Amino acid sequence: MADKILGEVGEVVGKENNKIIVKLQRTEACAKCRACTAGMKKEDMLIKAENMCNASVGNKVDLVLDNADFMKATLIMYGIPFAAFMIGIFGGYYGALSMGMNNGEVIGIAAGVILVIISYLIIHTQEDKFKKGNFVPKAIKVVE
C-alpha cells in the first residue's frame, strides 16, 4: 500500500451519521507541527472518519488517508497561503515603487499579510466541501 498513509490507530468514541469519531493520541510529530494551538498540548484529538470497516464504539481502528489527498490538503493549507504571501510582497513592493512611494517594503509586507488572511478566509469558506471530499480519513479495519 505505497499510495496510502497508514499507521494511525485510534479508538472509536462515537458515531455521527455515517461517520465515526475516533480518539487519537497526539504523536510527537503532531505536537511539533503546531498548526493548531492544541498541538502544543499533550492531549488526545478527535477525528471524524468514514466507517469502512463497520466499527462500533469501543473498537480500535486503523485510519488511512491517500498520499495524493494528503499532499493536496497540505498544498491547500500551506501552499496557497504561501503563494498569496509572496504575490502580496512582490506585488505590493513593485506596485509601490511604480507609484513612486519610498516605503515599498512596508507596503509589500502589509499586502502579503492581507493576502494570506484573505486566502485563509477563502479556504475556510470551502471547509464543508473539503469535509465531503477525499480529505476525510477512512477507518479501514478494526484492530485488536
Tab-separated table of C-alpha atoms in Angstrom:
chain	number	residue	atom	x	y	z
A	1	MET	CA	0.000	0.000	0.000
A	2	ALA	CA	2.570	2.554	-1.095
A	3	ASP	CA	-0.144	5.005	-2.100
A	4	LYS	CA	-1.654	5.152	1.406
A	5	ILE	CA	-0.587	6.717	4.659
A	6	LEU	CA	-1.191	4.095	7.348
A	7	GLY	CA	-0.351	3.564	10.948
A	8	GLU	CA	-2.643	5.819	12.939
A	9	VAL	CA	-4.678	3.676	15.285
A	10	GLY	CA	-7.410	5.214	17.376
A	11	GLU	CA	-10.410	4.260	19.468
A	12	VAL	CA	-13.958	4.824	18.257
A	13	VAL	CA	-15.707	7.004	20.830
A	14	GLY	CA	-18.862	7.889	18.953
A	15	LYS	CA	-20.864	7.818	15.763
A	16	GLU	CA	-22.318	10.683	13.777
A	17	ASN	CA	-24.403	9.929	10.681
A	18	ASN	CA	-22.288	7.599	8.523
A	19	LYS	CA	-19.016	8.679	10.158
A	20	ILE	CA	-17.297	7.577	13.329
A	21	ILE	CA	-15.498	9.789	15.823
A	22	VAL	CA	-12.043	8.421	16.567
A	23	LYS	CA	-9.870	9.442	19.517
A	24	LEU	CA	-6.172	9.520	18.648
A	25	GLN	CA	-3.170	10.078	20.870
A	26	ARG	CA	-1.199	13.097	19.666
A	27	THR	CA	2.108	11.908	18.295
A	28	GLU	CA	5.375	13.748	18.699
A	29	ALA	CA	5.224	14.858	15.056
A	30	CYS	CA	1.739	16.261	15.608
A	31	ALA	CA	2.890	18.196	18.656
A	32	LYS	CA	5.795	19.687	16.702
A	33	CYS	CA	3.565	20.773	13.806
A	34	ARG	CA	1.744	23.407	15.883
A	35	ALA	CA	-0.673	24.088	13.030
A	36	CYS	CA	-3.346	24.239	15.691
A	37	THR	CA	-2.949	25.755	19.122
A	38	ALA	CA	-3.986	22.466	20.676
A	39	GLY	CA	-0.903	20.915	19.068
A	40	MET	CA	1.164	22.389	21.863
A	41	LYS	CA	-0.657	20.263	24.449
A	42	LYS	CA	-0.195	16.563	25.046
A	43	GLU	CA	-3.807	15.514	24.714
A	44	ASP	CA	-5.973	13.272	22.640
A	45	MET	CA	-7.545	14.603	19.485
A	46	LEU	CA	-10.858	13.670	17.895
A	47	ILE	CA	-11.168	12.985	14.169
A	48	LYS	CA	-14.212	12.159	12.092
A	49	ALA	CA	-13.573	9.260	9.728
A	50	GLU	CA	-15.553	7.241	7.229
A	51	ASN	CA	-16.567	3.907	8.726
A	52	MET	CA	-15.362	1.475	6.042
A	53	CYS	CA	-14.974	-1.451	8.469
A	54	ASN	CA	-18.308	-1.299	10.299
A	55	ALA	CA	-16.592	-0.370	13.576
A	56	SER	CA	-18.534	0.131	16.778
A	57	VAL	CA	-17.929	2.371	19.766
A	58	GLY	CA	-15.006	0.965	21.751
A	59	ASN	CA	-13.259	-0.652	18.760
A	60	LYS	CA	-9.744	0.333	17.813
A	61	VAL	CA	-9.430	1.160	14.109
A	62	ASP	CA	-6.649	1.727	11.602
A	63	LEU	CA	-7.027	5.071	9.810
A	64	VAL	CA	-5.963	5.742	6.233
A	65	LEU	CA	-5.601	8.799	4.041
A	66	ASP	CA	-4.405	8.580	0.440
A	67	ASN	CA	-0.950	10.095	-0.132
A	68	ALA	CA	-2.274	12.179	-3.015
A	69	ASP	CA	-5.117	13.537	-0.874
A	70	PHE	CA	-2.707	14.259	1.976
A	71	MET	CA	-0.470	16.204	-0.400
A	72	LYS	CA	-3.455	18.125	-1.794
A	73	ALA	CA	-4.572	19.039	1.727
A	74	THR	CA	-1.041	20.173	2.573
A	75	LEU	CA	-0.900	22.272	-0.581
A	76	ILE	CA	-4.239	23.873	0.223
A	77	MET	CA	-3.329	24.699	3.835
A	78	TYR	CA	0.263	25.833	3.282
A	79	GLY	CA	0.989	26.268	-0.430
A	80	ILE	CA	-1.856	28.604	-1.325
A	81	PRO	CA	-1.275	30.981	1.624
A	82	PHE	CA	2.480	30.970	0.905
A	83	ALA	CA	1.868	31.827	-2.755
A	84	ALA	CA	-0.561	34.567	-1.684
A	85	PHE	CA	2.066	35.954	0.695
A	86	MET	CA	4.744	36.031	-1.992
A	87	ILE	CA	2.385	37.647	-4.531
A	88	GLY	CA	1.447	40.255	-1.947
A	89	ILE	CA	5.056	41.009	-1.064
A	90	PHE	CA	6.284	41.357	-4.638
A	91	GLY	CA	3.099	42.982	-5.927
A	92	GLY	CA	2.982	45.470	-3.075
A	93	TYR	CA	6.674	46.268	-3.260
A	94	TYR	CA	6.878	46.760	-7.015
A	95	GLY	CA	3.451	48.421	-7.113
A	96	ALA	CA	4.604	50.957	-4.522
A	97	LEU	CA	7.842	51.564	-6.409
A	98	SER	CA	5.995	52.098	-9.682
A	99	MET	CA	3.826	54.724	-7.973
A	100	GLY	CA	6.915	56.492	-6.641
A	101	MET	CA	6.437	55.561	-2.982
A	102	ASN	CA	9.533	55.146	-0.827
A	103	ASN	CA	8.107	52.611	1.634
A	104	GLY	CA	7.685	49.673	-0.751
A	105	GLU	CA	8.949	47.124	1.788
A	106	VAL	CA	6.274	48.016	4.325
A	107	ILE	CA	3.544	48.048	1.701
A	108	GLY	CA	4.786	44.717	0.326
A	109	ILE	CA	4.698	43.026	3.725
A	110	ALA	CA	1.293	44.510	4.542
A	111	ALA	CA	-0.082	43.343	1.181
A	112	GLY	CA	1.391	39.875	1.780
A	113	VAL	CA	-0.223	39.561	5.202
A	114	ILE	CA	-3.558	40.803	3.856
A	115	LEU	CA	-3.490	38.244	1.030
A	116	VAL	CA	-2.633	35.438	3.477
A	117	ILE	CA	-5.630	36.381	5.624
A	118	ILE	CA	-7.865	36.502	2.539
A	119	SER	CA	-6.564	33.110	1.358
A	120	TYR	CA	-7.302	31.504	4.749
A	121	LEU	CA	-10.777	33.041	4.764
A	122	ILE	CA	-11.442	31.591	1.303
A	123	ILE	CA	-10.112	28.183	2.396
A	124	HIS	CA	-12.323	28.349	5.498
A	125	THR	CA	-15.424	29.076	3.391
A	126	GLN	CA	-14.694	25.899	1.403
A	127	GLU	CA	-14.237	23.725	4.511
A	128	ASP	CA	-17.601	21.951	4.109
A	129	LYS	CA	-16.637	20.963	0.565
A	130	PHE	CA	-13.338	19.538	1.807
A	131	LYS	CA	-15.075	17.566	4.573
A	132	LYS	CA	-17.258	15.839	1.976
A	133	GLY	CA	-14.382	15.027	-0.368
A	134	ASN	CA	-11.373	12.749	-0.237
A	135	PHE	CA	-9.745	14.700	2.588
A	136	VAL	CA	-11.608	12.698	5.229
A	137	PRO	CA	-9.654	9.780	6.755
A	138	LYS	CA	-11.093	6.307	6.385
A	139	ALA	CA	-11.238	3.620	9.065
A	140	ILE	CA	-10.310	0.558	7.029
A	141	LYS	CA	-10.055	-2.180	9.626
A	142	VAL	CA	-10.733	-2.983	13.234
A	143	VAL	CA	-7.536	-3.848	15.116
A	144	GLU	CA	-7.127	-5.668	18.429
